XYZ file of C-alpha atoms in Angstrom:
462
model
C 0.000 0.000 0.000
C 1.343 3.357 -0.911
C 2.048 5.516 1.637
C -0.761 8.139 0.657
C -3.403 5.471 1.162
C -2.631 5.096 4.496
C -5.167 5.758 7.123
C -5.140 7.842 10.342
C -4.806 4.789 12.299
C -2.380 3.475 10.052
C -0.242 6.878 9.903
C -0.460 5.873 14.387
C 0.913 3.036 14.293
C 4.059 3.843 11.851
C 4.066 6.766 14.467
C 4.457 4.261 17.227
C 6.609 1.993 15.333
C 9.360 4.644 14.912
C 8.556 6.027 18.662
C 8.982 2.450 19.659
C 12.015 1.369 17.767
C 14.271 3.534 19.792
C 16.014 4.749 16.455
C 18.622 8.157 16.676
C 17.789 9.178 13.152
C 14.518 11.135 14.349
C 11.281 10.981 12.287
C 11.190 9.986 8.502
C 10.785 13.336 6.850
C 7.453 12.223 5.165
C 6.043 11.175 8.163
C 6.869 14.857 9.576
C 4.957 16.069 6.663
C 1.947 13.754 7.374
C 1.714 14.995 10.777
C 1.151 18.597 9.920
C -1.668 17.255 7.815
C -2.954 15.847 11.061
C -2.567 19.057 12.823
C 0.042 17.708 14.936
C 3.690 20.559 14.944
C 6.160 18.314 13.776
C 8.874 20.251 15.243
C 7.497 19.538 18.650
C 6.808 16.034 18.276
C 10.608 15.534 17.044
C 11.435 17.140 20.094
C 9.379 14.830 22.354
C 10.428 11.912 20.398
C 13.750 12.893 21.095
C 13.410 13.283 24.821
C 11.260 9.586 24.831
C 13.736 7.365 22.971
C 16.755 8.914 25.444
C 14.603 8.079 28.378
C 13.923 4.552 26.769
C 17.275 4.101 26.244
C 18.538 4.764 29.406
C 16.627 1.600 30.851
C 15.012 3.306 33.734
C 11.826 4.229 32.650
C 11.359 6.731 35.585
C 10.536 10.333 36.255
C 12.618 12.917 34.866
C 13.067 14.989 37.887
C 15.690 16.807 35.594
C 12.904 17.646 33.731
C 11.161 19.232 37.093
C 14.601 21.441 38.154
C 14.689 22.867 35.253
C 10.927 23.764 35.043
C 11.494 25.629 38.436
C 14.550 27.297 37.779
C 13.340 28.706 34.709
C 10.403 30.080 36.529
C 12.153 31.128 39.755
C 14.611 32.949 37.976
C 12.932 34.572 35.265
C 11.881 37.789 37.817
C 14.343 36.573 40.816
C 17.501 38.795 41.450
C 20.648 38.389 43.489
C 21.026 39.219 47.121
C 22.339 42.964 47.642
C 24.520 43.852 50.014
C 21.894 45.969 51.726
C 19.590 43.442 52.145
C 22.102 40.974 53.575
C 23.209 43.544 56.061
C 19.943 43.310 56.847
C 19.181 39.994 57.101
C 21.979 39.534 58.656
C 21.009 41.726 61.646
C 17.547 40.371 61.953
C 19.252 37.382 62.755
C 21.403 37.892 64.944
C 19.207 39.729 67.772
C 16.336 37.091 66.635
C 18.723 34.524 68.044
C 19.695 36.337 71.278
C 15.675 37.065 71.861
C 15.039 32.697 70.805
C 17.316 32.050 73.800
C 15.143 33.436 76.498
C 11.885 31.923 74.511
C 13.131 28.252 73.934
C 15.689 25.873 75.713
C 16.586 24.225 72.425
C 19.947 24.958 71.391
C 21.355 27.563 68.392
C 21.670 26.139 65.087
C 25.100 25.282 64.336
C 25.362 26.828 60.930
C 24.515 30.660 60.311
C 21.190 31.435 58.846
C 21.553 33.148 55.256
C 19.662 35.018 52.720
C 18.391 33.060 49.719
C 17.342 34.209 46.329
C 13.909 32.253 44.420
C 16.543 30.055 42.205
C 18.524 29.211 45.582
C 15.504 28.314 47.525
C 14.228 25.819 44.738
C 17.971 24.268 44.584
C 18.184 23.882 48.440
C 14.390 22.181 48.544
C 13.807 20.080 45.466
C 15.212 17.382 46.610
C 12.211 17.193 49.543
C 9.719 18.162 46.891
C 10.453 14.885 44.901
C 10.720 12.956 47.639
C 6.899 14.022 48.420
C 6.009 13.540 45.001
C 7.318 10.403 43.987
C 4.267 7.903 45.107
C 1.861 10.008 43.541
C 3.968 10.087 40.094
C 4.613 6.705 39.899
C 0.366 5.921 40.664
C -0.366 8.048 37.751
C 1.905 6.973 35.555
C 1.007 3.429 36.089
C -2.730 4.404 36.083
C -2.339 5.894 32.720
C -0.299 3.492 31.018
C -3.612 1.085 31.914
C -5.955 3.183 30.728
C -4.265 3.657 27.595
C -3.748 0.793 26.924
C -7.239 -0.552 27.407
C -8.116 2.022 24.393
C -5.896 0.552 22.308
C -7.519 -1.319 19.074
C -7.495 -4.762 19.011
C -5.057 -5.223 16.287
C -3.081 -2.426 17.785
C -2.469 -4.788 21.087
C 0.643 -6.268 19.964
C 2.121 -3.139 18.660
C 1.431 -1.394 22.388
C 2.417 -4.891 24.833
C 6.310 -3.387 25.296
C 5.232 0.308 25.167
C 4.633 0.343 29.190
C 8.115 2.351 29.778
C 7.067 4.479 26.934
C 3.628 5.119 28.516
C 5.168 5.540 32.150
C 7.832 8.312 30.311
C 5.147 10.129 28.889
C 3.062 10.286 32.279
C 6.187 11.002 33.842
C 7.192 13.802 31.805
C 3.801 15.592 32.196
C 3.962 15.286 35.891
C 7.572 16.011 36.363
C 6.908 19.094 34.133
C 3.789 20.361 36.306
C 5.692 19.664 39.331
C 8.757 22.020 38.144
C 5.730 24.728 37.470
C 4.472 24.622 40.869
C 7.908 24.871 42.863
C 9.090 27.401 40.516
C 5.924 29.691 41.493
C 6.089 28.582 44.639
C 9.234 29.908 45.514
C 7.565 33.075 44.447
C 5.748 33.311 47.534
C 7.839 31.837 50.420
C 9.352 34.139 52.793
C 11.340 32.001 54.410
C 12.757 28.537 54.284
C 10.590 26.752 56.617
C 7.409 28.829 55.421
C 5.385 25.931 54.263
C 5.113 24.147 57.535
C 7.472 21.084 56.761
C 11.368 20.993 56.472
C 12.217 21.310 52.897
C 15.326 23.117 53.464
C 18.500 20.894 54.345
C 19.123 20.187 58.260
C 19.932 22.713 60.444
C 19.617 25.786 57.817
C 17.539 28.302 58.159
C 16.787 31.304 55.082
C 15.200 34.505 54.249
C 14.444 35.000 50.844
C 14.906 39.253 50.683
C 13.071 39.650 47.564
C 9.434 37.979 48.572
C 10.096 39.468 52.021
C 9.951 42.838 50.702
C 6.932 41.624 48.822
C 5.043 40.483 51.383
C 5.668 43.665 53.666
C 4.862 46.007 51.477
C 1.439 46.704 51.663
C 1.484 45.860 55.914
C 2.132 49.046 57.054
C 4.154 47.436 59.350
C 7.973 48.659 59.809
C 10.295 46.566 58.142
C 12.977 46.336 60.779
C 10.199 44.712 63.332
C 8.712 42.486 60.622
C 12.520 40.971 60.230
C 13.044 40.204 63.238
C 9.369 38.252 63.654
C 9.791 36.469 60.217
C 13.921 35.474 61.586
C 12.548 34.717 64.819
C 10.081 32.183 63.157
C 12.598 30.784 60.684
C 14.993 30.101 63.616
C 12.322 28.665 65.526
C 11.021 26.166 63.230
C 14.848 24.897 62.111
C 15.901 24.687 65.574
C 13.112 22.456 66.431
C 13.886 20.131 63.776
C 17.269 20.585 64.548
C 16.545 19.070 68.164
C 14.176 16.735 67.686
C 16.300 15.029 64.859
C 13.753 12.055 64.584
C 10.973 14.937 63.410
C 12.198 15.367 60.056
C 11.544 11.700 58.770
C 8.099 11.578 60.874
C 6.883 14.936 59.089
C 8.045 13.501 55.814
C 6.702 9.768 56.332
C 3.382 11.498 57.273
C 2.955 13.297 54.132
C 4.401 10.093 51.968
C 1.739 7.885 53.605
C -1.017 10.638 52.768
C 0.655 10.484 49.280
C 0.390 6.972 49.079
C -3.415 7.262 49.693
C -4.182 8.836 46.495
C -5.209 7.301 43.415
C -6.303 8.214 40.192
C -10.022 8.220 38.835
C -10.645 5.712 36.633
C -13.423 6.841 35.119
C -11.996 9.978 34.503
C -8.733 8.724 33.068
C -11.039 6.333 30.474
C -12.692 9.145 29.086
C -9.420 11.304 28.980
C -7.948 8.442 27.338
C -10.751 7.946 24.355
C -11.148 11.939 23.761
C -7.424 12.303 24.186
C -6.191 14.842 20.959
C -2.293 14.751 20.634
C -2.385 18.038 18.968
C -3.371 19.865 22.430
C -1.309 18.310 24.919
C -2.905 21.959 27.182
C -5.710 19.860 28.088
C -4.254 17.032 29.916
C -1.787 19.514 31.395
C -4.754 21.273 33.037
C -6.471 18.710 34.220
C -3.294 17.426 35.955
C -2.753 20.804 37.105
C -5.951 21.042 38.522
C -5.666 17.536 40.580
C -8.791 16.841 38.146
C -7.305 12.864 38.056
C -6.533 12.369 41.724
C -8.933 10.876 44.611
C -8.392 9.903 48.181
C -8.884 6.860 49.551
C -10.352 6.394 52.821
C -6.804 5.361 54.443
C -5.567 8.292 52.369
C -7.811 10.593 54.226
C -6.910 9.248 57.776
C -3.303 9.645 57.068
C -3.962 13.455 55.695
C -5.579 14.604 59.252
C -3.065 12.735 60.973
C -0.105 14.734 58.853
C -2.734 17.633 59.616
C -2.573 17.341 63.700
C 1.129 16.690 63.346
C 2.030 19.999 61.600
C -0.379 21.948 63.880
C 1.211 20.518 66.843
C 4.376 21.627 65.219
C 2.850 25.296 63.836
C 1.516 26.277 66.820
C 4.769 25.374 68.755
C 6.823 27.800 66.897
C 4.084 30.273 67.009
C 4.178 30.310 70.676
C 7.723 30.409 70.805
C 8.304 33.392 68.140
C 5.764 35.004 70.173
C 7.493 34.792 73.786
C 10.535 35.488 72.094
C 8.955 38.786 69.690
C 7.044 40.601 72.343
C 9.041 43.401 72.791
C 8.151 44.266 69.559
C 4.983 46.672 69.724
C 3.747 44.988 66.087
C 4.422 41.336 67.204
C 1.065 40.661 67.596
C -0.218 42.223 64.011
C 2.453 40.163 62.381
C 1.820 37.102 64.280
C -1.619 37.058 62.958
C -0.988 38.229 59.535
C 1.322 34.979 59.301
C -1.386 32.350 60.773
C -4.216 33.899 58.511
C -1.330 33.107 55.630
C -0.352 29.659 56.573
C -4.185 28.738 57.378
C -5.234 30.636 53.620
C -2.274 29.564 51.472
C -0.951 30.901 48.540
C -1.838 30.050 44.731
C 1.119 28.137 44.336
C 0.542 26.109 47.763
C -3.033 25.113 46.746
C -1.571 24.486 43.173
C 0.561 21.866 45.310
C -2.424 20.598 46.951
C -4.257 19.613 43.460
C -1.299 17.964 42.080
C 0.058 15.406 44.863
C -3.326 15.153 46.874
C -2.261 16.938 50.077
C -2.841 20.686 51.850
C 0.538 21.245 53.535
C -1.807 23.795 55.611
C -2.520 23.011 59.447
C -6.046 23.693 59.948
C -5.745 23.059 63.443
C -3.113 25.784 64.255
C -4.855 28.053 66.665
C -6.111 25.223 68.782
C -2.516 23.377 69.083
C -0.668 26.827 69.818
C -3.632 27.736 72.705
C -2.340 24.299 73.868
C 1.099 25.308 73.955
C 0.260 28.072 75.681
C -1.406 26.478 78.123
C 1.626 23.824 78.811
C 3.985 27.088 78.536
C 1.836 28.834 81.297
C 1.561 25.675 84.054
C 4.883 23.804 83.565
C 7.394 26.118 81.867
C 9.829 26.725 79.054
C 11.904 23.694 80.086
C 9.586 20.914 80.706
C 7.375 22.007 77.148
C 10.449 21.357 75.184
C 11.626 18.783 76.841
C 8.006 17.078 75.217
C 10.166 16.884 72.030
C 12.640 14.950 72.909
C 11.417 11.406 71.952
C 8.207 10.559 69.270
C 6.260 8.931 71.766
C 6.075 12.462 74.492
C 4.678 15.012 71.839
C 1.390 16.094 72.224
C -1.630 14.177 70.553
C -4.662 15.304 68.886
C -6.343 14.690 71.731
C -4.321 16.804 74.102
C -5.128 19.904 71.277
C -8.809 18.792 72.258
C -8.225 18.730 75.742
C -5.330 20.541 76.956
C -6.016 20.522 80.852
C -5.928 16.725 80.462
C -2.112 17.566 79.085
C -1.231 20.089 81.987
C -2.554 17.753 84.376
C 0.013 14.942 83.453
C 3.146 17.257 83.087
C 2.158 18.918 86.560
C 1.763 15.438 88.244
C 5.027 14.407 86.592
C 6.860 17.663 88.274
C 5.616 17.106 91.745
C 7.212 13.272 91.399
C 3.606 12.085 91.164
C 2.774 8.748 89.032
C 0.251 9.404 86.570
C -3.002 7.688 86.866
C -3.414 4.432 85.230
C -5.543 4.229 81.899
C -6.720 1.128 79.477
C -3.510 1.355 77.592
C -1.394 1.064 80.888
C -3.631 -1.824 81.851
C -3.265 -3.708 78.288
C 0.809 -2.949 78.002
C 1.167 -4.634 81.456
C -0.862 -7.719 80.319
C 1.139 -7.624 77.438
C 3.974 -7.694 79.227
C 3.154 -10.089 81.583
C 2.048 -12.713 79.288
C 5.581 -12.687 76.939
C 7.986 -12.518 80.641
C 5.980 -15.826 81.090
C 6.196 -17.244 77.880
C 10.374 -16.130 78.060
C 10.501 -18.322 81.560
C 8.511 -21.061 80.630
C 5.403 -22.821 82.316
C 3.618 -20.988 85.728
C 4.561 -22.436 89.292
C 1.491 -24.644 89.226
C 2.370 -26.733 86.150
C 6.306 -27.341 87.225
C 7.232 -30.860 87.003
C 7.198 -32.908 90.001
C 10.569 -34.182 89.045
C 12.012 -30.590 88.444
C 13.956 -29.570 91.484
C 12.966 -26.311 93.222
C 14.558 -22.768 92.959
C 15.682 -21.399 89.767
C 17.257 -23.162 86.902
C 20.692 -23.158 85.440
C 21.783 -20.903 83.041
């Protein structure tokens, strides 16, 4: 059959073949020509071809979180400028009495390195690695997803063609999300003041950042002096890396949280069948938005309880540092307009954050906030600095949700506990005990009662 004869699926599948076949030479030139008949741009499907058969090629078959760095950078740095010297001055000063003030706030030690400012292209180098991290389980589910569904439109005499295409399928799902993912961290760092300004620890241990240029953003229209609102927004910063920082088993809890929310996504299937039968390769924009938009993702029930569990966890952590920046800020006479301006942020979110929040399934915001720092308060007012931090020092002594419920029940414990007093006995001291109990007498073999009359008394060799 001569090649003008060919139909539109028959033009696909010679597409495929060539996509498949993992060639260097590119596209046959008439087959370029055929696609602008189909309305597809050649010059961009050469490119994508390009960037498919080098991803085949390299065996792996996985995201290109390349693909996602340079997305951001591109972004971050197309309005981002250096640091001047004025502003580091600056920074650098806001800093340094922040640190002084943290000491009479918080027993948790200094960080060990200097805090420094950051510009937008800085902040996405220092915290991509987090970012993919986070978005890695909910990549991988919708590339699998998709390379299903697509699958499951192929024609029936297209089925052989398509059975070794699955890395090809998972690159092009990959792409797309790796892609959208570089978009959203690229405007993201946009709108971040500070390094730990999203509530979890992207930034690398023990480092703590200003970003100058969305600081003078996000000041501007306050009305608030600038000098005051650096040293809340350092005092903050310092707080929330010195707490990780201490509590160096926090950092993998926060970040096993939000992979086991992650993890409790999926993709609709319904919604990826009829994506995948109206699916026009000529306007890629479509799927793009509805990824953007978290059109394909749902939670699962166990997705759901792991999301308010991350949810308690960061409010137990937000309102922490907001009663600590607080103690350590109030000789400032704006503290308390900045403190709130900062919790109505970090309960509101920015367009970037809740751009976040469609793609990988999870709100990074802690809804409980107000609630866990009255708590705080609370434990700050009856026990003192010392014995409140001293709650972070091991997993199982951190607040629950239900102490942000009932605080008093909280207070009560911690007081008890600083007289010398044994706190009262609950179900779960009652069942550990049994628990207990029963494997000591399983380790020592039978009771007293069923000891062999032939066993001699007292206790047995070693």
């Amino acid at each position: 059959m001569a090649d003008e004869d060919r139909t539109p699926e028959e033009e696909f599948q010679e597409l495929m073949r060539q996509l498949l076949g993992g060639g260097g030479g590119g596209l046959d030139p008439a087959m370029l020509e055929r696609l602008s008949g189909m309305g597809i741009d050649p010059a961009m499907m050469q490119t994508v071809m390009q960037h498919l058969q080098g991803a085949m090629q390299s065996g792996d078959g996985g995201i290109s979180w390349d693909l996602a760095k340079r997305q951001a950078l591109h972004i971050a740095n197309q309005d981002g400028h250096g640091v001047t010297t004025g502003e580091r001055s600056e920074m650098d000063q806001a800093f340094a009495l922040a640190t002084l003030w943290l000491s009479e706030a918080t027993t948790i030690a200094d960080l060990p390195n200097p805090p420094k400012p950051l510009t937008r292209g800085g902040w996405v180098e220092a915290t991509l690695p987090v970012w993919q991290e986070l978005a890695a389980p909910v990549a991988t589910s919708m590339a699998d997803a998709m390379t299903a569904a697509l699958r499951e439109q192929m024609p029936e005499e297209m089925q052989g063609l398509v059975q070794n295409a699955g890395r090809l399928m998972r690159t092009v799902a990959g792409s797309l999300f790796a892609t959208q993912l570089g978009h959203v961290v690229g405007n993201l760092s946009k709108e971040v003041v500070s390094g730990g300004d999203v509530g979890i620890p992207v930034m690398p241990d023990g480092e703590a950042a200003i970003l100058p240029q969305n600081f003078s953003d996000f000041g501007r229209d306050l009305e608030i002096p600038e000098d005051q609102l650096a040293l809340y927004i350092a005092a903050r910063e310092l707080a929330h890396a010195r707490l990780f920082r201490h509590a160096k088993w926090l950092r993998l809890h926060v970040i096993s949280h939000v992979a086991e929310a992650a993890r409790g996504v999926r993709m609709d299937d319904e919604k990826l069948q009829d994506l995948a039968e109206r699916f026009d390769p000529s306007n890629p924009a479509e799927l793009q938005s509805i990824i953007a938009e978290g059109g394909l993702i749902v939670r699962t029930e166990e997705g759901q309880t792991a999301l308010t569990r991350l949810e308690n966890l960061l409010a137990t952590i937000e309102g922490w540092v907001d009663v600590v920046t607080a103690d350590a800020t109030s000789r400032l006479p704006s503290s308390v307009r900045v403190a709130e301006v900062v919790r109505r942020r970090r309960a509101v979110g920015g367009p970037a954050e809740q751009a976040l929040g469609a793609l990988v399934g999870l709100e990074l915001r802690p809804r409980r906030m107000r609630e866990a720092a009255a708590m705080w308060r609370a434990v700050t007012d009856a026990v003192g600095v010392g014995p409140r931090d001293a709650l972070w020092d091991y997993p199982d002594l951190i607040p629950t949700s239900e102490d942000i419920d009932d605080p008093a029940a909280l207070v009560a414990r911690l007081e008890a506990r600083a007289r010398g007093e044994e706190p009262a006995r609950d179900e779960m001291d009652d069942a550990l005990e049994a628990l207990l109990a029963g494997e000591a007498e399983n380790e020592t073999g039978p009771a007293e009662d069923e000891t062999r009359d032939d066993e001699p008394e007292g206790p047995r060799p070693v």
